[in-house]
Short mmCIF file of C-alpha atoms and ligand atoms in Angstrom, two decimals:
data_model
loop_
_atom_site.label_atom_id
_atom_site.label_comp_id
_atom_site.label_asym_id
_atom_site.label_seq_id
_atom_site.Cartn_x
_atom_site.Cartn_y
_atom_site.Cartn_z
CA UNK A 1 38.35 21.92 -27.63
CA UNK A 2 38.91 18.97 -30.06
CA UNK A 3 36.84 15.76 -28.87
CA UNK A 4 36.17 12.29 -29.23
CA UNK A 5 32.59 11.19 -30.71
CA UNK A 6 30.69 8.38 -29.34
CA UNK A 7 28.26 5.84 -31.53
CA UNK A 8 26.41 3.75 -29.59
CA UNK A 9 22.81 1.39 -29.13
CA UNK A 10 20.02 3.20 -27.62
CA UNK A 11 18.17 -0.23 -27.48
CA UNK A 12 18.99 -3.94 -26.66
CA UNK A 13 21.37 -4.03 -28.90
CA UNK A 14 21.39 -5.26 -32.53
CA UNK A 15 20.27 -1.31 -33.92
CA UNK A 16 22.71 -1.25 -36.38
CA UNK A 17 25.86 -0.02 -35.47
CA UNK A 18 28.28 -2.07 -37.54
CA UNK A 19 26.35 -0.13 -40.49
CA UNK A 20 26.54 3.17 -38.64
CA UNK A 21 29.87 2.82 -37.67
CA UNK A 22 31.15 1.99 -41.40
CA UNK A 23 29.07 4.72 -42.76
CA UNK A 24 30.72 7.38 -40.69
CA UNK A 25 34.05 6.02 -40.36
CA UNK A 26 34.55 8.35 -43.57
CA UNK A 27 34.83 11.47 -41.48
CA UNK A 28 36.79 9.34 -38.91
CA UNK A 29 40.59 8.28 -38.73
CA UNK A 30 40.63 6.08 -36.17
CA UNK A 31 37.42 3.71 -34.08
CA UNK A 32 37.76 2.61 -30.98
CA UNK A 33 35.71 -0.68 -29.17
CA UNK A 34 35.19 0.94 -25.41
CA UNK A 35 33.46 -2.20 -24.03
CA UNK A 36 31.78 -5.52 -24.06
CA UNK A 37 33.46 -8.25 -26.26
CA UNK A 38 32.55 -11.12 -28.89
CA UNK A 39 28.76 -10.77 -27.32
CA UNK A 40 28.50 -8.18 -30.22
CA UNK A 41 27.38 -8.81 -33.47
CA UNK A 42 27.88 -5.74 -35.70
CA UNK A 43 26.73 -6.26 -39.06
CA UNK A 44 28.10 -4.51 -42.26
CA UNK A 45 26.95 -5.23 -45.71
CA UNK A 46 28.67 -3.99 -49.10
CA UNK A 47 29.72 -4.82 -52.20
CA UNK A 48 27.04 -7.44 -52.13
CA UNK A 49 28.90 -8.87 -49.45
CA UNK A 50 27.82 -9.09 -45.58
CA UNK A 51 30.00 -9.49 -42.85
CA UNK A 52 29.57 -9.91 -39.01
CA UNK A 53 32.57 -7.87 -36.45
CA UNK A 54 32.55 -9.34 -32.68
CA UNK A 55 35.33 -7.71 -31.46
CA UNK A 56 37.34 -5.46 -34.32
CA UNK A 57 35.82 -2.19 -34.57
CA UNK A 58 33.41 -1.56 -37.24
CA UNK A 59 36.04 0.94 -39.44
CA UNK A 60 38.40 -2.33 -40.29
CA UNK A 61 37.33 -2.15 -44.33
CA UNK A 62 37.72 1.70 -44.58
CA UNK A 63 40.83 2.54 -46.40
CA UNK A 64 43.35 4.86 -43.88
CA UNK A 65 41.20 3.83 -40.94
CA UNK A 66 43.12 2.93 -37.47
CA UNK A 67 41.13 0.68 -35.20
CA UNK A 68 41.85 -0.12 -31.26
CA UNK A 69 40.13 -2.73 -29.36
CA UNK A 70 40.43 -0.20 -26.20
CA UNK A 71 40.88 -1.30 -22.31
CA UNK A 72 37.39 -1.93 -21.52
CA UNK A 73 37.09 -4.29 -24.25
CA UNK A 74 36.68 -7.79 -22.82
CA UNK A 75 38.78 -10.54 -25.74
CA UNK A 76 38.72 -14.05 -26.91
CA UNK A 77 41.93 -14.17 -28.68
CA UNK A 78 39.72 -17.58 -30.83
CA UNK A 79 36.74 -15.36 -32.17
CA UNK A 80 39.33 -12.58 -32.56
CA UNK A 81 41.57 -14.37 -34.70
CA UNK A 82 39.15 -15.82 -36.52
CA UNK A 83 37.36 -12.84 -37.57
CA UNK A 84 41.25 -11.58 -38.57
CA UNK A 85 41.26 -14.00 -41.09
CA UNK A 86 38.26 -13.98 -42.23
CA UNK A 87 38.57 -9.90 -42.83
CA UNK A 88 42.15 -10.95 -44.64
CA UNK A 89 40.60 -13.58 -47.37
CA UNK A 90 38.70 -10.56 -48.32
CA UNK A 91 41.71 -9.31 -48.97
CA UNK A 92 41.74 -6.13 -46.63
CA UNK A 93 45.49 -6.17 -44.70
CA UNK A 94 44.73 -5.80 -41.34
CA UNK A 95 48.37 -5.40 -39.39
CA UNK A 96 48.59 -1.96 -39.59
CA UNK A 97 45.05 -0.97 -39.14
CA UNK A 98 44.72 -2.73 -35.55
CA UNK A 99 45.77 -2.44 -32.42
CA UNK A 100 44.83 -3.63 -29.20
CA UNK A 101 44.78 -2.27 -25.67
CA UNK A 102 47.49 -3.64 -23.21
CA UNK A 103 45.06 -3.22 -20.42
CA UNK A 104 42.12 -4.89 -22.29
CA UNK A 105 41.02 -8.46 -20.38
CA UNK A 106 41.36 -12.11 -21.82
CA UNK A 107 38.75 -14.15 -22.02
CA UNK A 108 39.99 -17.86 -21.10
CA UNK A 109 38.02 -20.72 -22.35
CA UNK A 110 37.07 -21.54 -18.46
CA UNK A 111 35.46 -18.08 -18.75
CA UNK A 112 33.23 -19.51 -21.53
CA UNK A 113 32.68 -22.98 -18.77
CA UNK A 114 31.58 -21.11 -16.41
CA UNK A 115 28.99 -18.98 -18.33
CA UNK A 116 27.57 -21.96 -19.70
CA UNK A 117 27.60 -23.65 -16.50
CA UNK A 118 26.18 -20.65 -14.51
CA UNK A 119 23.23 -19.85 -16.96
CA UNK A 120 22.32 -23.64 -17.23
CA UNK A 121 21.97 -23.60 -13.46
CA UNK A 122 19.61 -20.96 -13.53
CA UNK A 123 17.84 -23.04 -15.17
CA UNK A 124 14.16 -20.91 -16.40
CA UNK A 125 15.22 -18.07 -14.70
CA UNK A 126 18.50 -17.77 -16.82
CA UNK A 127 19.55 -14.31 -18.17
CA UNK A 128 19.77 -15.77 -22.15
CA UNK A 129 23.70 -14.98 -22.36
CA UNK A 130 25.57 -14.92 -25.68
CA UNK A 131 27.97 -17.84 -23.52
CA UNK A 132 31.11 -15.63 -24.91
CA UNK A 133 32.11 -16.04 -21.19
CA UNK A 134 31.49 -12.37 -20.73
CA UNK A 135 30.14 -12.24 -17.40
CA UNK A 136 32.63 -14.31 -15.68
CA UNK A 137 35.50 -12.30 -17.09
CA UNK A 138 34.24 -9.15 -16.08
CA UNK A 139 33.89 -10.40 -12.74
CA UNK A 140 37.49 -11.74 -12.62
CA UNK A 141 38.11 -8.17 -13.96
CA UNK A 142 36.36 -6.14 -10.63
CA UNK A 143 37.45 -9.34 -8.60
CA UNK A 144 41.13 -8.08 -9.52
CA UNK A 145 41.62 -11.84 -10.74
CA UNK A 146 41.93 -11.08 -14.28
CA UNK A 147 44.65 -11.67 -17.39
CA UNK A 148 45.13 -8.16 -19.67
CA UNK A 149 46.44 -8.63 -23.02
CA UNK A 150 50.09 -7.07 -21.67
CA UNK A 151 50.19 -10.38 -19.55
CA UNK A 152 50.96 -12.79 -22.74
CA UNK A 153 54.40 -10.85 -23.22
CA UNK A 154 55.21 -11.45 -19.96
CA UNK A 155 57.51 -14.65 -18.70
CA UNK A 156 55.27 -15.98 -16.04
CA UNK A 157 51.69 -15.70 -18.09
CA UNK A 158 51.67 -19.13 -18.46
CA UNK A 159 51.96 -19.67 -14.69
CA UNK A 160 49.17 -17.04 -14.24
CA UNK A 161 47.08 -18.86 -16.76
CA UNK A 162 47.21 -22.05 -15.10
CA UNK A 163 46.54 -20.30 -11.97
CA UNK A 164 43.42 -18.68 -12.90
CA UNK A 165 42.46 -21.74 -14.99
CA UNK A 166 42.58 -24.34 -11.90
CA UNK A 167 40.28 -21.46 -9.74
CA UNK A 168 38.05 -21.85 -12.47
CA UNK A 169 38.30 -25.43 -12.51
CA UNK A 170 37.25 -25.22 -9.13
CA UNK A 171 34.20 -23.51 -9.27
CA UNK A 172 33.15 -25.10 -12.27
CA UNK A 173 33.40 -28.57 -9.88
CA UNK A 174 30.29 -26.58 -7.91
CA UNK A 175 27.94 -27.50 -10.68
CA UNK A 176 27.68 -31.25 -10.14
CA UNK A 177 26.76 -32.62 -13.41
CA UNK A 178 27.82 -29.93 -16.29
CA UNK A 179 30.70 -31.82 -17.99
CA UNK A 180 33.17 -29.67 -20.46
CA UNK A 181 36.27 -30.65 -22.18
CA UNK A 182 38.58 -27.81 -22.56
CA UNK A 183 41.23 -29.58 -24.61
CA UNK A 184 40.15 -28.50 -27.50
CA UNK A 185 39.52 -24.71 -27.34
CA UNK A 186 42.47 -24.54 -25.01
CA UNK A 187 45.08 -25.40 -28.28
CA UNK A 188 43.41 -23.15 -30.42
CA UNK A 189 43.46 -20.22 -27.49
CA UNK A 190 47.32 -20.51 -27.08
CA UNK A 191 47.46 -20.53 -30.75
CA UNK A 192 45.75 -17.36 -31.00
CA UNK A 193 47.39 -15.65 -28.19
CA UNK A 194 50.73 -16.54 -30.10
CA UNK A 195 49.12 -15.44 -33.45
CA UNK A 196 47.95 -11.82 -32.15
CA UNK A 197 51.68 -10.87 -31.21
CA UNK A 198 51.45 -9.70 -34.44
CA UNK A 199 49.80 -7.05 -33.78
CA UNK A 200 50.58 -3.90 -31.44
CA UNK A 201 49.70 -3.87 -27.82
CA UNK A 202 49.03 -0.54 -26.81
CA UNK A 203 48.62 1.92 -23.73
CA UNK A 204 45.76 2.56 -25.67
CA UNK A 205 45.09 5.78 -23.33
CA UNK A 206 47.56 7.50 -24.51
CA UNK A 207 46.98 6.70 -27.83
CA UNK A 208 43.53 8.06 -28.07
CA UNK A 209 44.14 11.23 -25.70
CA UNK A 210 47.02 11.90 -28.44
CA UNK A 211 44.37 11.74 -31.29
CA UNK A 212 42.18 14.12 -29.64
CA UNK A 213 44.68 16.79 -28.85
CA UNK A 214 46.19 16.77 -32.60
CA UNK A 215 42.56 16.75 -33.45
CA UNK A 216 42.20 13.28 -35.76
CA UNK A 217 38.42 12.35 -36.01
CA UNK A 218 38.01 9.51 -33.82
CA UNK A 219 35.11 7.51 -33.24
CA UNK A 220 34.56 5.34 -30.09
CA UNK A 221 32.24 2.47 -31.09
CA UNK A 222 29.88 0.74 -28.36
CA UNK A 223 28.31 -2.31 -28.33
CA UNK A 224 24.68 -3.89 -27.12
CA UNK A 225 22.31 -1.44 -25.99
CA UNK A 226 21.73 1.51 -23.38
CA UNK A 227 19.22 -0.69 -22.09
CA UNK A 228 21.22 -3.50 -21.44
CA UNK A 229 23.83 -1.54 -19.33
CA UNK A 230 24.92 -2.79 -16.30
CA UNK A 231 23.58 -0.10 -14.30
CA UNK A 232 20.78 0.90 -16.23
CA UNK A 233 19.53 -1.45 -17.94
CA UNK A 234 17.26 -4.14 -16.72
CA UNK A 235 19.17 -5.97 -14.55
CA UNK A 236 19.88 -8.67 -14.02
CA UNK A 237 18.80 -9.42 -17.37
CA UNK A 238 21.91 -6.94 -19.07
CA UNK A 239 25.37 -7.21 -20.18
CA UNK A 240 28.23 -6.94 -17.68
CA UNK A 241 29.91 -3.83 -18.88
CA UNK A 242 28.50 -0.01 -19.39
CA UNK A 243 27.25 0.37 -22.38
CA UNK A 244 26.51 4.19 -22.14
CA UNK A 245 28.64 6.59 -23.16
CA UNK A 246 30.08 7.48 -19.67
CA UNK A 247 31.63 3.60 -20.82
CA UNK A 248 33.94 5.69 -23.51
CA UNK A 249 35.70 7.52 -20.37
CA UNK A 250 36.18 4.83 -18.54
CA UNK A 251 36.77 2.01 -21.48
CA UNK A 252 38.88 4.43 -23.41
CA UNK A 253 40.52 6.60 -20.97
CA UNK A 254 39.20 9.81 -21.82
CA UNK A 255 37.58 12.67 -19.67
CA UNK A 256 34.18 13.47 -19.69
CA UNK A 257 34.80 16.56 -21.07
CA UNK A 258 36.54 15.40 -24.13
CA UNK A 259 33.15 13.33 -25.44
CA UNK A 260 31.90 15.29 -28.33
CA UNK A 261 28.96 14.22 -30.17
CA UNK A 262 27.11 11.41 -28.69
CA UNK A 263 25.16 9.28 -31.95
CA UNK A 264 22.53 6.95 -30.69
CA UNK A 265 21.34 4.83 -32.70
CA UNK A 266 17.21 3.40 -32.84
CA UNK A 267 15.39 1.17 -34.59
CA UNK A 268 11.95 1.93 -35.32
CA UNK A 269 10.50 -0.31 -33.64
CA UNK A 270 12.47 -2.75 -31.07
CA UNK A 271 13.92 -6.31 -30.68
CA UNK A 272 15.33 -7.94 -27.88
CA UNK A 273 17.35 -11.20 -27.69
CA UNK A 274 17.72 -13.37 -24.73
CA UNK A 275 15.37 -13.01 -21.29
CA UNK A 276 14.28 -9.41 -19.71
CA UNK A 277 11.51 -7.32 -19.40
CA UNK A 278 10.58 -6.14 -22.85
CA UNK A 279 7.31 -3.97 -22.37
CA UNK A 280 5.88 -3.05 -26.06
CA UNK A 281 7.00 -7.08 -27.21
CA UNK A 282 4.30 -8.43 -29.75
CA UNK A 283 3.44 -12.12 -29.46
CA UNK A 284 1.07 -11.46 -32.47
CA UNK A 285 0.99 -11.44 -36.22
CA UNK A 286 2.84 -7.88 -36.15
CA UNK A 287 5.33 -9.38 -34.36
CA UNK A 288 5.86 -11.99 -36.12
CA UNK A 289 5.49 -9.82 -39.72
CA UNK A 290 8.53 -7.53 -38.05
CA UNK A 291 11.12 -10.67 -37.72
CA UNK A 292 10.44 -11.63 -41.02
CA UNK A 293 10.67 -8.80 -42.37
CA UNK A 294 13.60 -7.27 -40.53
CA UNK A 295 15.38 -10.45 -40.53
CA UNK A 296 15.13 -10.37 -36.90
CA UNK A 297 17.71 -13.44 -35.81
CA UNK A 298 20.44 -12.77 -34.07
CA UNK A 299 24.35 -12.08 -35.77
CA UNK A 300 25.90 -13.92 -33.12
CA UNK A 301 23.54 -16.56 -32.13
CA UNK A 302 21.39 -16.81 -34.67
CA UNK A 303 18.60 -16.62 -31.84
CA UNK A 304 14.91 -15.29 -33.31
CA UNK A 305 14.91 -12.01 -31.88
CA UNK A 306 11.82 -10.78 -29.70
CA UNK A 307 10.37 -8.02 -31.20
CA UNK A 308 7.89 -5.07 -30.57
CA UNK A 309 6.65 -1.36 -31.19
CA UNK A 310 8.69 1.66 -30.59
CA UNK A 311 9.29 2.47 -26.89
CA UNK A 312 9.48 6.18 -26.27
CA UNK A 313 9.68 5.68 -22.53
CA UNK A 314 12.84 3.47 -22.87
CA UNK A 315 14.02 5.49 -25.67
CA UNK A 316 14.08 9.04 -23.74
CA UNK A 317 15.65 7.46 -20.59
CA UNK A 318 18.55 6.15 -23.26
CA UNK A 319 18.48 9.55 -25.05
CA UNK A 320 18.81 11.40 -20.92
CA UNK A 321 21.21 8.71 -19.64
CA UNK A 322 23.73 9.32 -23.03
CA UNK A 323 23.62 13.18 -23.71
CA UNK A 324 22.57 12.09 -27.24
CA UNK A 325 23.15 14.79 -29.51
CA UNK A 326 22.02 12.82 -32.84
CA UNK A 327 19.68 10.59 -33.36
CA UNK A 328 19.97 7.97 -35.99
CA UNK A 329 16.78 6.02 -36.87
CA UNK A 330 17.20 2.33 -38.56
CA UNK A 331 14.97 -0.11 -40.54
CA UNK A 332 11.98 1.99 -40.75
CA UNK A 333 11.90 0.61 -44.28
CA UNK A 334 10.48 -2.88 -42.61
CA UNK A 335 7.50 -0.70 -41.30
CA UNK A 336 6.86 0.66 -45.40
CA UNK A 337 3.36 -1.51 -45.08
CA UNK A 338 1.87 -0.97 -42.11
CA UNK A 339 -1.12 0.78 -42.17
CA UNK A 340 -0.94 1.82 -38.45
CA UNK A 341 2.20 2.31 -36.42
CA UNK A 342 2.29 2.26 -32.51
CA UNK A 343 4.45 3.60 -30.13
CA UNK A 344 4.30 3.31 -26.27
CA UNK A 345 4.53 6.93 -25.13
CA UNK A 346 3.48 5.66 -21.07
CA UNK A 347 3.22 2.27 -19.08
CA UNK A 348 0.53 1.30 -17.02
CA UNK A 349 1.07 -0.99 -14.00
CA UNK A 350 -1.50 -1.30 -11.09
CA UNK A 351 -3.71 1.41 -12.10
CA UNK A 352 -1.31 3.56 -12.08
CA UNK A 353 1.01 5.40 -14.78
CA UNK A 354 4.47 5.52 -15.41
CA UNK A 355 5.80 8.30 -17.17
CA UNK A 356 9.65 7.41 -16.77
CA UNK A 357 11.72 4.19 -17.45
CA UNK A 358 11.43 1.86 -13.96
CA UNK A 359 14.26 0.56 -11.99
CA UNK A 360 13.32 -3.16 -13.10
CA UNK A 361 12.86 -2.44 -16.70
CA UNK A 362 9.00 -2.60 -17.00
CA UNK A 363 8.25 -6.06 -15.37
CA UNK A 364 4.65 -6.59 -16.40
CA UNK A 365 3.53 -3.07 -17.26
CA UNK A 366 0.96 -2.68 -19.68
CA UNK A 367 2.48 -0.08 -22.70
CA UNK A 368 0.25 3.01 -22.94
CA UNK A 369 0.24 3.43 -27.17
CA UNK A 370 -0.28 6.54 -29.61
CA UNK A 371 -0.97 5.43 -33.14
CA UNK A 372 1.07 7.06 -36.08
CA UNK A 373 -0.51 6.79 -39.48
CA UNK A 374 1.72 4.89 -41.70
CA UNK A 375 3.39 5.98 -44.80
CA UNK A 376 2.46 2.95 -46.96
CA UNK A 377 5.05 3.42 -49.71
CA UNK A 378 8.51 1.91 -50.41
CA UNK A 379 11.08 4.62 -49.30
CA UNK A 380 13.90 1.97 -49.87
CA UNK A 381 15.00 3.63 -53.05
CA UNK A 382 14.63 7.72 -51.66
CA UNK A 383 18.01 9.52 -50.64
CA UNK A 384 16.66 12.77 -50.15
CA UNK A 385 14.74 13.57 -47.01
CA UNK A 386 12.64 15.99 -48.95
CA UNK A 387 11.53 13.36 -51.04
CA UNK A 388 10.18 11.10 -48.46
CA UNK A 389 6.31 10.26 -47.58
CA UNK A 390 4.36 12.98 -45.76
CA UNK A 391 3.60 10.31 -43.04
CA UNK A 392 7.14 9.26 -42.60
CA UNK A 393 8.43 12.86 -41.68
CA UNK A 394 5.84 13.54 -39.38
CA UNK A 395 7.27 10.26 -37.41
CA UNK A 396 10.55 11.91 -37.56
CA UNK A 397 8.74 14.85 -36.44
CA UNK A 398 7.24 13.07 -33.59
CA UNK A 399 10.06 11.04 -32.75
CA UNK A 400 12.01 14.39 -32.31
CA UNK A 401 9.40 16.07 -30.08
CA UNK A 402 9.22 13.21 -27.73
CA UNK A 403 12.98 12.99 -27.24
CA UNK A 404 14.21 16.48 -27.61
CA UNK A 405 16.75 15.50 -30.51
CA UNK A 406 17.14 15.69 -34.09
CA UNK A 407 17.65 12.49 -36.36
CA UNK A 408 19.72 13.45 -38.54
CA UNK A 409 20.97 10.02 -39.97
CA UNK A 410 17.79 7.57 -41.62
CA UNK A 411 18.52 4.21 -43.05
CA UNK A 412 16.02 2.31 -45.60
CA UNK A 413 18.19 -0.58 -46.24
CA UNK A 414 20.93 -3.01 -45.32
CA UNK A 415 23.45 -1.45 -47.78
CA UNK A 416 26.38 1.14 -47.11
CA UNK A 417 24.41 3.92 -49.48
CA UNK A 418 20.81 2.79 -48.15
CA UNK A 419 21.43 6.57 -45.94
CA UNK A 420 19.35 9.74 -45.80
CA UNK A 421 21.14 12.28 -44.16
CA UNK A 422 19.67 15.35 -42.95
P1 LIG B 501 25.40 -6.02 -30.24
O1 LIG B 501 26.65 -5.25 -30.00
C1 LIG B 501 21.92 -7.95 -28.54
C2 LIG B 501 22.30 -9.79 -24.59
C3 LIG B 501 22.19 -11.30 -24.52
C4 LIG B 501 21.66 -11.48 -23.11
C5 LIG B 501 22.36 -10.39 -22.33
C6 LIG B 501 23.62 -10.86 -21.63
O2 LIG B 501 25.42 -6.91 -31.42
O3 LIG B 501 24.21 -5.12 -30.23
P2 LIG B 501 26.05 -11.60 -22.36
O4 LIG B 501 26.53 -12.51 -23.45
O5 LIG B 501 26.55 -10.20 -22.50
O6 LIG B 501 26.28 -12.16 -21.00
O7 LIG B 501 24.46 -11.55 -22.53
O8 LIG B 501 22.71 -9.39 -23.29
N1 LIG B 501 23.31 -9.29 -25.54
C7 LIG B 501 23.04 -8.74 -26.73
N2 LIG B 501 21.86 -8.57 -27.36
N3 LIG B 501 23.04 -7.49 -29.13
C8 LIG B 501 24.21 -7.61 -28.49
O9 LIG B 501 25.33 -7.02 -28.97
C9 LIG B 501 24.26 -8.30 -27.25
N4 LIG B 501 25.25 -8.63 -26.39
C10 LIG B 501 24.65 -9.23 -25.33
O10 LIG B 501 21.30 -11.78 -25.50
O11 LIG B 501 20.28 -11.21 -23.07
MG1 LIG B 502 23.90 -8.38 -31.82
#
């Protein structure tokens, strides 16, 4: 039966996948965005050149490639627009290489209020949001309150704006003391709502279901991280949309049994932004060698990233909770001069051991650690898995006992051809 293949974050987020996503988009026609919104920061680098996607799926500079921002995609028509143009002075002609679910939600710059207000009421208990406004629109999305992208065609959206505009405005007068001025953002929303006409909007389910039955490669692209999923992750410090790839049915429109291969991407070790239960995080020297190296600070934010080891415990319950099928391993380049290598294969919490991921993420469990003798060369330059460090492929080794899954895909660099492939 032909399928639809799924990339997606096994992590926090940030592992890559803009890269991933433009290095397979080759072998793809078409990528699809299933979920989440300008939160994302996918990261592509060629030419010399690097480039950050929030919302346009990660295929955009492939030549032939056709790219839908799909239903469960949450939009700010402002960070959309601008990333439009900033993908056009590079010359690429986006109109006929995008389109853009009818069914997908707007985010209105209330939405963006209200996150700010809400997180700086939680004051040190706060959940460390992007402030894209995420949260609130997917909750005017369940709450049935929410605008879809078909809404700007039709004659009463402005009505429905204003409507759902003054609710916010309401709720936003239950933080006593936040002030906003919406002026501002609110010209340059309209502006972009008028500017994206331009483009097609889509029953985007129909679209995809017809390139899986004439059998067109398509890719469904996620964004953040498995452990950051609403469900799974470690709430309530996650995102507010399902990452996982059960988020490709639902944010695409496509059956369960149409999801081929299931990519999830790692990094070899991990990095978190924002607040949550992060088990194997190093407040040490390491930790601090791994965000200089990796250049650890967020694509979106610009936020230092927390970073740690490797967490097989939170990496098998990603790999179990996604049907991976490949695993693709990034950075291990930044761990080229490490003499030792950890990775938590266990935590420990009151005397006791946990074997499996727990229901609040790991809140203060102590990470139970193998050590992995490190490869202490530069593999930046290798393309051939044969030619790599003894070490390094019995980490791949490792890594694929522990999970039950081959890596097939290796990066050792920020560049396009930076690949091993297996
Ligand atoms: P990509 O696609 C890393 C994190 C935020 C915060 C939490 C909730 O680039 O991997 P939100 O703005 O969704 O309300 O924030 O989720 N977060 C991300 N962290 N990469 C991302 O996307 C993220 N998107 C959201 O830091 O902790
Ligand atoms: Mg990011």
């Amino acid at each position: 039966m032909k399928k639809i293949d799924v990339v997606l974050g096994l992590q926090w987020g940030d592992e890559g996948k803009g890269k991933v996503v433009d290095v397979l988009t080759p072998a793809y026609k078409v990528v699809a965005r299933f979920q989440g919104g300008p939160n994302a920061g996918h990261s592509l680098q060629f030419d010399g050149e690097s480039f950050v996607l929030h919302t346009v799926p990660s295929g955009i500079f492939r030549e032939g490639s056709m790219n839908i921002i799909g239903n469960g995609v949450v939009v700010d028509p402002v960070i959309l627009m601008d990333e439009i143009r900033q993908i056009e002075a590079t010359g690429v002609d986006t109109t006929h290489k995008l389109k853009i679910s009818r069914r997908a939600q707007l985010i209105l710059p209330t939405h963006r209020m209200l996150d700010a207000a809400s997180e700086a009421a939680k004051g040190k208990s706060k959940i460390g949001s992007t402030l894209k406004g995420i949260g609130p629109a997917y909750m005017d999305k369940t709450g049935r309150n929410g605008l879809r992208f078909g809404d700007v065609l039709c004659d009463d959206f402005l009505d429905r704006y204003n409507a759902l505009k003054n609710k916010h405005l309401g709720m936003l007068s239950l933080y006593p003391g936040f002030e906003f001025d919406l002026s501002e953002y609110e010209a340059k929303w309209m502006q972009a709502v008028e500017d994206l006409k331009r483009f097609p909007f889509i029953d985007s389910e129909f679209e995809v279901n017809k390139y899986i039955d004439e059998g067109t490669p398509i890719l469904a692209e996620g964004a953040q991280g498995s452990l950051l999923d609403i469900d799974f992750g470690s709430y309530p410090f996650v995102t507010s949309s399902n990452t996982l790839a059960s988020g490709a049915c639902t944010g695409l429109g496509v059956a369960p049994g149409k999801i081929g291969k299931v990519f999830g991407i790692f990094k070899a070790y991990c990095t978190r932004v924002g607040s949550g239960p992060f088990p194997t995080e190093l407040f040490d020297e390491t930790g601090e060698f791994l965000r200089r190296e990796g250049h650890e600070f967020g694509a979106t934010t610009g936020r230092p990233r927390r970073c740690g080891w490797l967490d097989l415990v939170a990496l098998k319950y990603a790999v179990m909770m996604n049907g991976v099928t490949e695993l693709i391993m990034m950075k291990s380049d930044i761990l080229n001069s490490l003499d030792t290598i950890k990775v938590a294969v266990a935590y420990k919490r009151d005397g006791q051991t946990l074997d499996s991921y727990p229901y609040d993420g790991g809140v203060d469990v102590e990470p139970v650690y193998e050590d992995i003798k490190g490869w202490k060369s530069d593999i930046c330059g290798i393309r051939d898995y044969e030619k790599l460090p003894k070490e390094f492929k019995d980490y791949v080794a490792y890594i694929e006992r522990q999970t039950g899954c081959p890596v097939t895909i290796i990066s050792v660099g920020p560049d396009r051809d930076a690949i091993i492939r297996r």
